[in-house]
mmCIF file of C-alpha atoms and ligand atoms in Angstrom:
data_model
loop_
_atom_site.group_PDB
_atom_site.id
_atom_site.type_symbol
_atom_site.label_atom_id
_atom_site.label_comp_id
_atom_site.label_asym_id
_atom_site.label_seq_id
_atom_site.Cartn_x
_atom_site.Cartn_y
_atom_site.Cartn_z
ATOM 1 C CA MET A 135 0.000 0.000 0.000
ATOM 2 C CA PHE A 136 1.139 3.537 -0.769
ATOM 3 C CA LEU A 137 0.886 6.266 1.816
ATOM 4 C CA MET A 138 -1.317 9.191 0.778
ATOM 5 C CA ASP A 139 1.612 11.427 -0.197
ATOM 6 C CA SER A 140 3.507 8.791 -2.100
ATOM 7 C CA MET A 141 0.345 7.969 -4.028
ATOM 8 C CA LEU A 142 0.001 11.642 -4.982
ATOM 9 C CA SER A 143 3.597 11.911 -6.104
ATOM 10 C CA PHE A 144 3.140 8.654 -7.996
ATOM 11 C CA PHE A 145 0.102 10.113 -9.795
ATOM 12 C CA SER A 146 1.998 13.335 -10.518
ATOM 13 C CA SER A 147 4.950 11.536 -12.057
ATOM 14 C CA LEU A 148 2.638 9.277 -14.035
ATOM 15 C CA GLY A 149 0.755 12.360 -15.254
ATOM 16 C CA GLU A 150 4.011 13.860 -16.504
ATOM 17 C CA LYS A 151 4.392 10.950 -18.893
ATOM 18 C CA PHE A 152 0.999 11.895 -20.349
ATOM 19 C CA SER A 153 1.987 15.591 -20.458
ATOM 20 C CA LEU A 154 -0.620 16.594 -17.855
ATOM 21 C CA ARG A 155 0.063 20.085 -16.551
ATOM 22 C CA GLY A 156 0.394 20.725 -12.828
ATOM 23 C CA GLU A 157 0.330 18.328 -9.898
ATOM 24 C CA ALA A 158 -1.994 15.807 -8.333
ATOM 25 C CA THR A 159 -3.441 17.286 -5.128
ATOM 26 C CA SER A 160 -6.046 14.698 -4.098
ATOM 27 C CA TYR A 161 -7.615 11.448 -5.217
ATOM 28 C CA THR A 162 -10.506 9.115 -4.486
ATOM 29 C CA PRO A 163 -10.787 5.456 -5.444
ATOM 30 C CA ILE A 164 -13.796 4.568 -7.596
ATOM 31 C CA ASN A 165 -14.879 1.105 -6.580
ATOM 32 C CA ASN A 166 -17.313 0.130 -9.338
ATOM 33 C CA GLY A 167 -15.295 -2.481 -11.183
ATOM 34 C CA ASN A 168 -14.283 -6.005 -10.257
ATOM 35 C CA ILE A 169 -11.144 -6.034 -12.389
ATOM 36 C CA ASN A 170 -9.216 -2.753 -12.864
ATOM 37 C CA SER A 171 -8.297 -0.231 -10.142
ATOM 38 C CA THR A 172 -9.712 3.227 -10.786
ATOM 39 C CA TYR A 173 -9.087 6.621 -9.167
ATOM 40 C CA LYS A 174 -10.478 10.079 -9.675
ATOM 41 C CA VAL A 175 -7.406 12.286 -9.408
ATOM 42 C CA THR A 176 -7.626 16.053 -8.954
ATOM 43 C CA TYR A 177 -4.856 18.177 -10.423
ATOM 44 C CA LEU A 178 -3.952 21.760 -9.673
ATOM 45 C CA ARG A 179 -2.777 23.292 -12.919
ATOM 46 C CA PRO A 180 -0.098 26.027 -13.082
ATOM 47 C CA ASP A 181 -2.842 28.575 -13.875
ATOM 48 C CA GLY A 182 -4.518 27.741 -10.551
ATOM 49 C CA VAL A 183 -7.433 25.850 -12.118
ATOM 50 C CA GLU A 184 -8.375 22.407 -10.786
ATOM 51 C CA LYS A 185 -8.907 19.590 -13.234
ATOM 52 C CA ASN A 186 -9.979 15.993 -12.664
ATOM 53 C CA TYR A 187 -8.663 12.923 -14.442
ATOM 54 C CA LEU A 188 -9.390 9.243 -14.325
ATOM 55 C CA PHE A 189 -6.345 7.128 -13.528
ATOM 56 C CA GLN A 190 -6.694 3.417 -14.058
ATOM 57 C CA LYS A 191 -4.396 0.503 -13.381
ATOM 58 C CA VAL A 192 -5.204 -2.177 -15.938
ATOM 59 C CA ASN A 193 -5.417 -5.656 -14.454
ATOM 60 C CA THR A 194 -2.797 -7.584 -16.391
ATOM 61 C CA TYR A 195 -3.855 -10.946 -14.959
ATOM 62 C CA VAL A 196 -7.159 -10.502 -16.805
ATOM 63 C CA PHE A 197 -5.930 -8.418 -19.732
ATOM 64 C CA LYS A 198 -2.766 -10.169 -20.865
ATOM 65 C CA HIS A 199 -2.152 -7.650 -23.658
ATOM 66 C CA PRO A 200 -3.129 -4.191 -22.414
ATOM 67 C CA GLU A 201 -1.652 -2.612 -25.536
ATOM 68 C CA ALA A 202 -4.230 -4.531 -27.598
ATOM 69 C CA VAL A 203 -7.028 -3.342 -25.279
ATOM 70 C CA MET A 204 -5.860 0.223 -25.697
ATOM 71 C CA GLU A 205 -5.554 -0.067 -29.475
ATOM 72 C CA ASN A 206 -9.137 -1.306 -29.637
ATOM 73 C CA ILE A 207 -10.317 1.559 -27.450
ATOM 74 C CA ASP A 208 -8.462 4.099 -29.577
ATOM 75 C CA ALA A 209 -9.957 2.668 -32.748
ATOM 76 C CA VAL A 210 -13.504 2.545 -31.376
ATOM 77 C CA THR A 211 -13.487 5.991 -29.764
ATOM 78 C CA THR A 212 -11.919 7.556 -32.859
ATOM 79 C CA TYR A 213 -14.510 5.858 -35.048
ATOM 80 C CA LEU A 214 -17.392 7.011 -32.862
ATOM 81 C CA ARG A 215 -16.090 10.560 -32.909
ATOM 82 C CA ASP A 216 -15.042 10.863 -36.559
ATOM 83 C CA ALA A 217 -16.881 8.347 -38.686
ATOM 84 C CA ALA A 218 -20.123 8.105 -36.768
ATOM 85 C CA GLY A 219 -19.967 11.846 -35.961
ATOM 86 C CA ILE A 220 -21.075 11.421 -32.382
ATOM 87 C CA ASP A 221 -20.844 14.712 -30.533
ATOM 88 C CA GLU A 222 -21.781 13.449 -27.092
ATOM 89 C CA THR A 223 -19.304 13.700 -24.237
ATOM 90 C CA PRO A 224 -16.482 11.587 -25.606
ATOM 91 C CA LEU A 225 -14.406 9.120 -23.709
ATOM 92 C CA HIS A 226 -10.767 9.916 -24.275
ATOM 93 C CA PHE A 227 -7.449 8.548 -23.073
ATOM 94 C CA HIS A 228 -4.362 10.746 -22.987
ATOM 95 C CA HIS A 229 -1.286 9.883 -25.012
ATOM 96 C CA THR A 230 2.392 9.900 -24.139
ATOM 97 C CA ALA A 231 5.081 11.651 -26.194
ATOM 98 C CA ASP A 232 5.468 8.477 -28.252
ATOM 99 C CA ARG A 233 1.699 8.367 -28.936
ATOM 100 C CA LYS A 234 0.821 5.502 -26.604
ATOM 101 C CA ASN A 235 -2.333 5.733 -24.506
ATOM 102 C CA TYR A 236 -0.863 3.689 -21.631
ATOM 103 C CA VAL A 237 2.425 3.412 -19.749
ATOM 104 C CA TYR A 238 4.164 0.622 -17.936
ATOM 105 C CA THR A 239 5.741 1.523 -14.599
ATOM 106 C CA GLU A 240 9.082 0.121 -13.486
ATOM 107 C CA SER A 241 7.265 -2.479 -11.421
ATOM 108 C CA GLY A 242 5.483 -3.695 -14.548
ATOM 109 C CA ASP A 243 2.042 -2.201 -13.865
ATOM 110 C CA CYS A 244 0.074 -0.805 -16.764
ATOM 111 C CA TRP A 245 -1.652 2.580 -16.257
ATOM 112 C CA ARG A 246 -3.878 4.759 -18.424
ATOM 113 C CA VAL A 247 -5.268 8.238 -17.885
ATOM 114 C CA GLY A 248 -8.652 9.300 -19.174
ATOM 115 C CA ASN A 249 -10.741 12.444 -19.098
ATOM 116 C CA TYR A 250 -13.003 12.641 -16.064
ATOM 117 C CA ILE A 251 -16.617 13.094 -17.083
ATOM 118 C CA LYS A 252 -18.793 14.746 -14.447
ATOM 119 C CA SER A 253 -21.737 12.409 -14.173
ATOM 120 C CA VAL A 254 -23.788 10.058 -12.047
ATOM 121 C CA THR A 255 -23.844 6.292 -12.349
ATOM 122 C CA TYR A 256 -26.233 3.712 -10.946
ATOM 123 C CA ASN A 257 -25.524 0.319 -9.467
ATOM 124 C CA GLU A 258 -29.072 -0.335 -8.429
ATOM 125 C CA CYS A 259 -31.859 1.753 -9.777
ATOM 126 C CA ASP A 260 -35.635 1.717 -9.365
ATOM 127 C CA ASP A 261 -36.287 4.577 -11.757
ATOM 128 C CA LEU A 262 -37.722 3.003 -14.896
ATOM 129 C CA ASN A 263 -36.810 6.065 -16.980
ATOM 130 C CA VAL A 264 -33.156 5.628 -16.104
ATOM 131 C CA LEU A 265 -33.371 1.967 -17.107
ATOM 132 C CA ARG A 266 -35.039 2.827 -20.399
ATOM 133 C CA HIS A 267 -32.318 5.396 -21.065
ATOM 134 C CA ALA A 268 -29.615 2.856 -20.221
ATOM 135 C CA GLY A 269 -31.188 0.465 -22.739
ATOM 136 C CA GLU A 270 -31.208 3.201 -25.360
ATOM 137 C CA ALA A 271 -27.562 4.037 -24.644
ATOM 138 C CA PHE A 272 -26.378 0.443 -25.100
ATOM 139 C CA GLY A 273 -28.674 -0.027 -28.101
ATOM 140 C CA LYS A 274 -27.307 3.108 -29.778
ATOM 141 C CA PHE A 275 -23.762 2.019 -28.973
ATOM 142 C CA GLN A 276 -24.338 -1.193 -30.891
ATOM 143 C CA MET A 277 -26.068 0.532 -33.798
ATOM 144 C CA ARG A 278 -23.327 3.144 -34.151
ATOM 145 C CA LEU A 279 -20.710 0.432 -34.438
ATOM 146 C CA SER A 280 -22.691 -1.621 -36.922
ATOM 147 C CA ASP A 281 -20.408 -0.572 -39.816
ATOM 148 C CA PHE A 282 -17.216 -0.732 -37.812
ATOM 149 C CA ASN A 283 -14.787 -3.272 -39.219
ATOM 150 C CA ALA A 284 -14.974 -6.051 -36.632
ATOM 151 C CA LYS A 285 -11.914 -7.760 -38.107
ATOM 152 C CA SER A 286 -9.756 -4.785 -37.148
ATOM 153 C CA LEU A 287 -10.374 -5.459 -33.451
ATOM 154 C CA HIS A 288 -8.025 -7.545 -31.340
ATOM 155 C CA ASP A 289 -9.708 -10.496 -29.708
ATOM 156 C CA ILE A 290 -9.038 -9.275 -26.169
ATOM 157 C CA ILE A 291 -10.258 -12.316 -24.241
ATOM 158 C CA PRO A 292 -10.903 -15.139 -26.706
ATOM 159 C CA ASP A 293 -14.286 -16.829 -26.201
ATOM 160 C CA PHE A 294 -15.219 -14.232 -23.598
ATOM 161 C CA HIS A 295 -18.943 -15.009 -23.856
ATOM 162 C CA ASN A 296 -18.681 -18.466 -25.354
ATOM 163 C CA THR A 297 -20.763 -19.983 -22.581
ATOM 164 C CA LYS A 298 -20.318 -23.514 -23.886
ATOM 165 C CA LYS A 299 -16.525 -23.253 -23.577
ATOM 166 C CA ARG A 300 -16.806 -21.414 -20.261
ATOM 167 C CA LEU A 301 -18.863 -24.332 -18.908
ATOM 168 C CA ASP A 302 -16.459 -26.933 -20.293
ATOM 169 C CA HIS A 303 -13.691 -25.100 -18.505
ATOM 170 C CA PHE A 304 -15.756 -24.832 -15.330
ATOM 171 C CA PHE A 305 -16.502 -28.570 -15.188
ATOM 172 C CA ALA A 306 -12.843 -29.381 -15.849
ATOM 173 C CA ASP A 307 -11.928 -27.229 -12.845
ATOM 174 C CA VAL A 308 -14.635 -28.958 -10.791
ATOM 175 C CA ASP A 309 -12.986 -32.293 -11.638
ATOM 176 C CA ALA A 310 -9.530 -30.978 -10.754
ATOM 177 C CA ASP A 311 -10.714 -29.330 -7.502
ATOM 178 C CA PRO A 312 -7.375 -27.518 -7.107
ATOM 179 C CA VAL A 313 -7.974 -25.897 -3.691
ATOM 180 C CA GLY A 314 -10.362 -28.441 -2.199
ATOM 181 C CA ARG A 315 -13.510 -26.292 -2.201
ATOM 182 C CA VAL A 316 -15.685 -28.379 -4.511
ATOM 183 C CA GLY A 317 -17.159 -30.384 -1.627
ATOM 184 C CA GLU A 318 -18.905 -27.282 -0.211
ATOM 185 C CA VAL A 319 -20.594 -26.275 -3.439
ATOM 186 C CA ARG A 320 -22.125 -29.487 -4.814
ATOM 187 C CA ALA A 321 -25.659 -28.090 -4.996
ATOM 188 C CA GLU A 322 -24.531 -25.034 -6.964
ATOM 189 C CA ILE A 323 -22.527 -27.207 -9.355
ATOM 190 C CA GLU A 324 -25.506 -29.508 -9.936
ATOM 191 C CA PHE A 325 -27.817 -26.599 -10.702
ATOM 192 C CA ILE A 326 -25.360 -25.337 -13.309
ATOM 193 C CA ARG A 327 -25.018 -28.870 -14.703
ATOM 194 C CA GLU A 328 -28.816 -29.170 -15.113
ATOM 195 C CA ASN A 329 -28.781 -26.043 -17.259
ATOM 196 C CA ARG A 330 -25.565 -26.721 -19.147
ATOM 197 C CA GLU A 331 -27.252 -27.715 -22.369
ATOM 198 C CA LEU A 332 -29.687 -24.811 -22.373
ATOM 199 C CA CYS A 333 -26.854 -22.377 -21.765
ATOM 200 C CA SER A 334 -24.711 -23.846 -24.537
ATOM 201 C CA LYS A 335 -27.360 -23.223 -27.171
ATOM 202 C CA LEU A 336 -26.463 -19.625 -28.045
ATOM 203 C CA SER A 337 -22.785 -20.486 -28.471
ATOM 204 C CA GLU A 338 -23.798 -23.268 -30.852
ATOM 205 C CA ASP A 339 -26.172 -20.935 -32.718
ATOM 206 C CA ALA A 340 -23.397 -18.356 -33.105
ATOM 207 C CA GLU A 341 -20.928 -20.970 -34.291
ATOM 208 C CA ALA A 342 -23.381 -22.304 -36.844
ATOM 209 C CA GLY A 343 -24.143 -18.769 -38.069
ATOM 210 C CA ARG A 344 -27.778 -18.882 -36.948
ATOM 211 C CA ILE A 345 -27.184 -15.736 -34.912
ATOM 212 C CA PRO A 346 -24.960 -12.958 -36.270
ATOM 213 C CA LEU A 347 -21.750 -11.727 -34.703
ATOM 214 C CA ARG A 348 -21.776 -7.971 -34.211
ATOM 215 C CA VAL A 349 -19.423 -5.498 -32.598
ATOM 216 C CA THR A 350 -20.729 -5.531 -29.058
ATOM 217 C CA HIS A 351 -19.812 -3.976 -25.720
ATOM 218 C CA ASN A 352 -19.747 -7.251 -23.747
ATOM 219 C CA ASP A 353 -19.933 -5.686 -20.280
ATOM 220 C CA THR A 354 -23.238 -3.856 -20.208
ATOM 221 C CA LYS A 355 -23.687 -3.194 -16.509
ATOM 222 C CA ILE A 356 -25.709 0.017 -16.092
ATOM 223 C CA ASN A 357 -22.863 1.541 -14.122
ATOM 224 C CA ASN A 358 -21.076 1.612 -17.476
ATOM 225 C CA VAL A 359 -23.481 4.307 -18.658
ATOM 226 C CA LEU A 360 -22.688 7.821 -17.443
ATOM 227 C CA PHE A 361 -25.717 10.034 -16.853
ATOM 228 C CA ASP A 362 -26.003 13.806 -16.658
ATOM 229 C CA ALA A 363 -26.921 14.593 -13.046
ATOM 230 C CA GLU A 364 -29.163 17.493 -14.042
ATOM 231 C CA THR A 365 -30.992 16.324 -17.153
ATOM 232 C CA GLY A 366 -30.995 12.584 -16.387
ATOM 233 C CA GLU A 367 -29.914 11.952 -19.998
ATOM 234 C CA PRO A 368 -27.215 9.377 -20.758
ATOM 235 C CA LEU A 369 -23.880 11.041 -21.576
ATOM 236 C CA THR A 370 -21.815 8.162 -22.814
ATOM 237 C CA VAL A 371 -21.070 4.468 -22.546
ATOM 238 C CA ILE A 372 -17.777 3.674 -20.816
ATOM 239 C CA ASP A 373 -15.561 0.648 -20.118
ATOM 240 C CA LEU A 374 -14.666 -0.312 -23.651
ATOM 241 C CA ASP A 375 -12.125 -2.941 -22.540
ATOM 242 C CA THR A 376 -14.115 -5.832 -23.938
ATOM 243 C CA VAL A 377 -15.556 -4.328 -27.117
ATOM 244 C CA MET A 378 -15.210 -7.295 -29.453
ATOM 245 C CA PRO A 379 -17.303 -9.269 -31.893
ATOM 246 C CA GLY A 380 -20.125 -10.797 -29.878
ATOM 247 C CA LEU A 381 -23.849 -11.344 -29.619
ATOM 248 C CA SER A 382 -26.407 -8.610 -29.251
ATOM 249 C CA VAL A 383 -28.484 -10.896 -27.047
ATOM 250 C CA HIS A 384 -25.570 -11.096 -24.609
ATOM 251 C CA ASP A 385 -25.360 -7.316 -24.323
ATOM 252 C CA PHE A 386 -29.091 -7.280 -23.660
ATOM 253 C CA GLY A 387 -28.863 -10.200 -21.257
ATOM 254 C CA ASP A 388 -25.937 -8.932 -19.217
ATOM 255 C CA ALA A 389 -27.622 -5.572 -18.732
ATOM 256 C CA VAL A 390 -30.832 -7.258 -17.614
ATOM 257 C CA ARG A 391 -28.907 -9.519 -15.246
ATOM 258 C CA PHE A 392 -27.453 -6.505 -13.513
ATOM 259 C CA ALA A 393 -30.110 -3.821 -13.820
ATOM 260 C CA ALA A 394 -33.403 -5.716 -13.705
ATOM 261 C CA SER A 395 -32.605 -7.629 -10.548
ATOM 262 C CA THR A 396 -34.247 -6.602 -7.298
ATOM 263 C CA ALA A 397 -30.881 -6.719 -5.520
ATOM 264 C CA ALA A 398 -27.157 -6.259 -5.994
ATOM 265 C CA GLU A 399 -25.086 -8.765 -7.947
ATOM 266 C CA ASP A 400 -23.506 -9.873 -4.659
ATOM 267 C CA GLU A 401 -26.505 -9.690 -2.316
ATOM 268 C CA PRO A 402 -25.875 -12.297 0.421
ATOM 269 C CA ASP A 403 -29.574 -12.711 1.293
ATOM 270 C CA THR A 404 -30.848 -14.606 -1.731
ATOM 271 C CA SER A 405 -34.461 -14.235 -0.599
ATOM 272 C CA LYS A 406 -34.169 -10.611 -1.728
ATOM 273 C CA ILE A 407 -33.206 -11.556 -5.278
ATOM 274 C CA ALA A 408 -35.660 -11.799 -8.163
ATOM 275 C CA LEU A 409 -36.098 -10.562 -11.693
ATOM 276 C CA ASP A 410 -38.207 -7.401 -11.695
ATOM 277 C CA LEU A 411 -40.311 -7.585 -14.848
ATOM 278 C CA ASP A 412 -41.078 -3.864 -14.836
ATOM 279 C CA LYS A 413 -37.374 -3.076 -14.848
ATOM 280 C CA TYR A 414 -36.860 -5.730 -17.501
ATOM 281 C CA ARG A 415 -39.544 -4.174 -19.675
ATOM 282 C CA ALA A 416 -38.125 -0.667 -19.250
ATOM 283 C CA PHE A 417 -34.618 -1.750 -20.260
ATOM 284 C CA ALA A 418 -36.013 -3.799 -23.156
ATOM 285 C CA GLU A 419 -38.035 -0.824 -24.409
ATOM 286 C CA GLY A 420 -34.813 1.166 -24.609
ATOM 287 C CA PHE A 421 -32.544 -1.521 -26.022
ATOM 288 C CA VAL A 422 -34.905 -3.322 -28.381
ATOM 289 C CA GLY A 423 -36.442 0.029 -29.315
ATOM 290 C CA GLU A 424 -33.066 1.232 -30.612
ATOM 291 C CA THR A 425 -31.938 -1.997 -32.248
ATOM 292 C CA ALA A 426 -35.106 -3.756 -33.472
ATOM 293 C CA SER A 427 -34.756 -2.444 -37.030
ATOM 294 C CA SER A 428 -31.453 -4.279 -37.451
ATOM 295 C CA LEU A 429 -32.088 -7.354 -35.333
ATOM 296 C CA THR A 430 -32.925 -10.649 -36.975
ATOM 297 C CA LYS A 431 -35.973 -12.662 -35.920
ATOM 298 C CA GLU A 432 -33.617 -15.221 -34.358
ATOM 299 C CA GLU A 433 -32.049 -12.523 -32.213
ATOM 300 C CA ILE A 434 -35.374 -11.162 -31.034
ATOM 301 C CA ASP A 435 -36.482 -14.697 -30.206
ATOM 302 C CA ALA A 436 -33.280 -15.274 -28.236
ATOM 303 C CA MET A 437 -33.189 -12.127 -26.070
ATOM 304 C CA ALA A 438 -34.661 -13.816 -23.000
ATOM 305 C CA LEU A 439 -32.346 -16.792 -23.456
ATOM 306 C CA GLY A 440 -29.468 -14.301 -23.643
ATOM 307 C CA ALA A 441 -30.347 -13.096 -20.146
ATOM 308 C CA VAL A 442 -30.648 -16.605 -18.703
ATOM 309 C CA THR A 443 -27.425 -17.712 -20.406
ATOM 310 C CA ILE A 444 -25.302 -14.794 -19.305
ATOM 311 C CA THR A 445 -26.584 -15.102 -15.727
ATOM 312 C CA PHE A 446 -25.608 -18.783 -15.559
ATOM 313 C CA GLU A 447 -22.358 -17.932 -17.318
ATOM 314 C CA LEU A 448 -21.456 -15.378 -14.679
ATOM 315 C CA ALA A 449 -22.489 -17.754 -11.905
ATOM 316 C CA SER A 450 -20.115 -20.333 -13.367
ATOM 317 C CA ARG A 451 -17.321 -17.758 -13.697
ATOM 318 C CA PHE A 452 -17.708 -16.650 -10.073
ATOM 319 C CA LEU A 453 -17.865 -20.264 -8.900
ATOM 320 C CA ASP A 454 -14.920 -21.240 -11.088
ATOM 321 C CA ASP A 455 -12.935 -18.435 -9.480
ATOM 322 C CA TYR A 456 -14.021 -19.620 -6.032
ATOM 323 C CA ILE A 457 -13.006 -23.223 -6.591
ATOM 324 C CA THR A 458 -9.669 -22.230 -8.147
ATOM 325 C CA GLY A 459 -8.653 -19.830 -5.368
ATOM 326 C CA ASP A 460 -10.099 -16.349 -6.167
ATOM 327 C CA LYS A 461 -7.550 -15.193 -8.709
ATOM 328 C CA TYR A 462 -9.653 -13.391 -11.298
ATOM 329 C CA PHE A 463 -12.295 -11.167 -9.672
ATOM 330 C CA LYS A 464 -11.417 -8.772 -6.860
ATOM 331 C CA VAL A 465 -12.921 -10.074 -3.624
ATOM 332 C CA ASN A 466 -13.820 -7.881 -0.650
ATOM 333 C CA TYR A 467 -14.027 -10.753 1.849
ATOM 334 C CA PRO A 468 -13.438 -14.535 1.943
ATOM 335 C CA GLY A 469 -16.300 -16.282 0.212
ATOM 336 C CA HIS A 470 -17.305 -13.209 -1.832
ATOM 337 C CA ASN A 471 -17.217 -15.192 -5.068
ATOM 338 C CA LEU A 472 -19.474 -17.837 -3.534
ATOM 339 C CA VAL A 473 -21.941 -15.176 -2.403
ATOM 340 C CA ARG A 474 -21.904 -13.770 -5.938
ATOM 341 C CA THR A 475 -22.468 -17.253 -7.362
ATOM 342 C CA ARG A 476 -25.490 -17.900 -5.160
ATOM 343 C CA ALA A 477 -26.936 -14.508 -6.019
ATOM 344 C CA GLN A 478 -26.598 -15.186 -9.745
ATOM 345 C CA LEU A 479 -28.077 -18.667 -9.437
ATOM 346 C CA LYS A 480 -31.079 -17.335 -7.543
ATOM 347 C CA LEU A 481 -31.611 -14.733 -10.239
ATOM 348 C CA ALA A 482 -31.200 -17.325 -12.987
ATOM 349 C CA SER A 483 -33.768 -19.600 -11.397
ATOM 350 C CA ASP A 484 -36.245 -16.728 -11.151
ATOM 351 C CA MET A 485 -35.601 -15.913 -14.817
ATOM 352 C CA LEU A 486 -36.397 -19.508 -15.732
ATOM 353 C CA ALA A 487 -39.689 -19.199 -13.829
ATOM 354 C CA LYS A 488 -40.518 -15.960 -15.664
ATOM 355 C CA TYR A 489 -39.146 -17.048 -19.018
ATOM 356 C CA ASP A 490 -42.432 -16.941 -20.941
ATOM 357 C CA GLU A 491 -43.213 -13.456 -19.686
ATOM 358 C CA MET A 492 -39.697 -12.288 -20.578
ATOM 359 C CA GLN A 493 -40.180 -13.653 -24.080
ATOM 360 C CA ALA A 494 -43.605 -12.073 -24.488
ATOM 361 C CA ILE A 495 -42.360 -8.638 -23.417
ATOM 362 C CA VAL A 496 -39.567 -8.590 -25.995
ATOM 363 C CA GLN A 497 -41.893 -9.859 -28.723
ATOM 364 C CA GLU A 498 -44.423 -7.171 -27.920
ATOM 365 C CA ILE A 499 -41.824 -4.384 -28.016
ATOM 366 C CA ALA A 500 -40.253 -5.677 -31.227
ATOM 367 C CA ALA A 501 -43.655 -5.991 -32.927
ATOM 368 C CA ARG A 502 -44.477 -2.407 -31.984
ATOM 369 C CA GLN A 503 -41.158 -1.204 -33.383
ATOM 370 C CA LYS A 504 -41.549 -3.018 -36.648
ATOM 371 C CA ARG A 505 -44.987 -1.485 -37.170
ATOM 372 C CA TRP A 506 -43.726 2.082 -36.743
HETATM 373 C C1 GN1 B 12 -16.086 -7.696 -14.576
HETATM 374 O O1 GN1 B 12 -14.784 -5.164 -13.582
HETATM 375 P P1 GN1 B 12 -16.011 -5.015 -14.375
HETATM 376 O O2 GN1 B 12 -17.163 -4.649 -13.533
HETATM 377 O O3 GN1 B 12 -15.831 -4.060 -15.522
HETATM 378 C C2 GN1 B 12 -16.013 -8.671 -15.746
HETATM 379 C C3 GN1 B 12 -17.374 -8.820 -16.389
HETATM 380 C C4 GN1 B 12 -18.375 -9.272 -15.369
HETATM 381 C C5 GN1 B 12 -18.393 -8.283 -14.210
HETATM 382 C C6 GN1 B 12 -19.312 -8.744 -13.107
HETATM 383 C C7 GN1 B 12 -13.115 -8.403 -18.158
HETATM 384 O O4 GN1 B 12 -16.381 -6.418 -15.084
HETATM 385 O O5 GN1 B 12 -17.308 -9.779 -17.422
HETATM 386 O O6 GN1 B 12 -19.670 -9.364 -15.912
HETATM 387 O O7 GN1 B 12 -17.069 -8.099 -13.656
HETATM 388 N N1 GN1 B 12 -15.042 -8.195 -16.727
HETATM 389 C C8 GN1 B 12 -14.081 -9.000 -17.207
HETATM 390 O O8 GN1 B 12 -19.510 -7.739 -12.195
HETATM 391 O O9 GN1 B 12 -13.991 -10.176 -16.911
HETATM 392 MG MG1 MG B 13 -15.678 -4.100 -17.513
#
């Protein structure tokens, strides 16, 4: 751990490499993500004006090639700004003298510095308008990238949302039981096993070309949409680390998993966790409303399955991390990954119970869109 002052001088010297003017005078950690470490850093510029930046340490256990992540982000943000002509608050990372948008420190850590966008974000949200707006923001994001050359993107984490492969990997780790935790989580493993086939279907559909690959965000938690505190309008979509070719139904599903639940993704009391169909509908109105014109019938039919699949997928990822010794996701306490797993499984089981209603809601919204 750094002491306060050494952290500030660290930020100041890092800022120099990105040609930031002035010195870091204060900072606050932003604890939204489970992977990277993020800080809001306030600078005092030589002209006496304060300016905020976003400093981020990229997790190199998860992102083995940060330079590829940063190249993707540069390409996507430049495209959104120039080709798609988007004039919303842009996400921007600063460059060094040799035109890199990241630096490695002597200890081998990878850091990047972005513009700080004054905004509010939501982890849990009961306001249906906010959810509808979040759906619109992710829907627009996908539409705006529809002509982006997917082949130019690095495959940051191969098979990131290939649930079939994720599950194969999970069951191999269950068999290996490397840290001896499998015995405590038999019931959770069995529930995932019962749904293995169902949750492999979308990967098979994608592989067979029955569902199209698009350029997708792949991490559509609503806290990745920045909102204007005053107008309540979405400002921009952030966290472009995993923008890669993927499935639209996964972007829809992951957002629903996070935003349409009645509780947090790591709520320990599973009796509080359910799928809220009003929230689901609001998000779907935004997302399907924006994308319906380009979605295929197969995609519309698979939206609800996308939500179920991604929820089981995340449960298996959290449980995989638990049974292999908590190496991937940041944990705040022992057993955090198991708590997350149980929360996701409870949500998944409620989605299965509400599956027909989830389907009907998407169909209804899509039909309305197509008529307009
Ligand atoms: C990770 O750190 P964050 O919140 O951006 C993870 C996502 C998970 C999410 C669950 C690269 O995202 O896939 O859905 O945690 N990102 C990566 O909260 O694995
Ligand atoms: Mg992310």
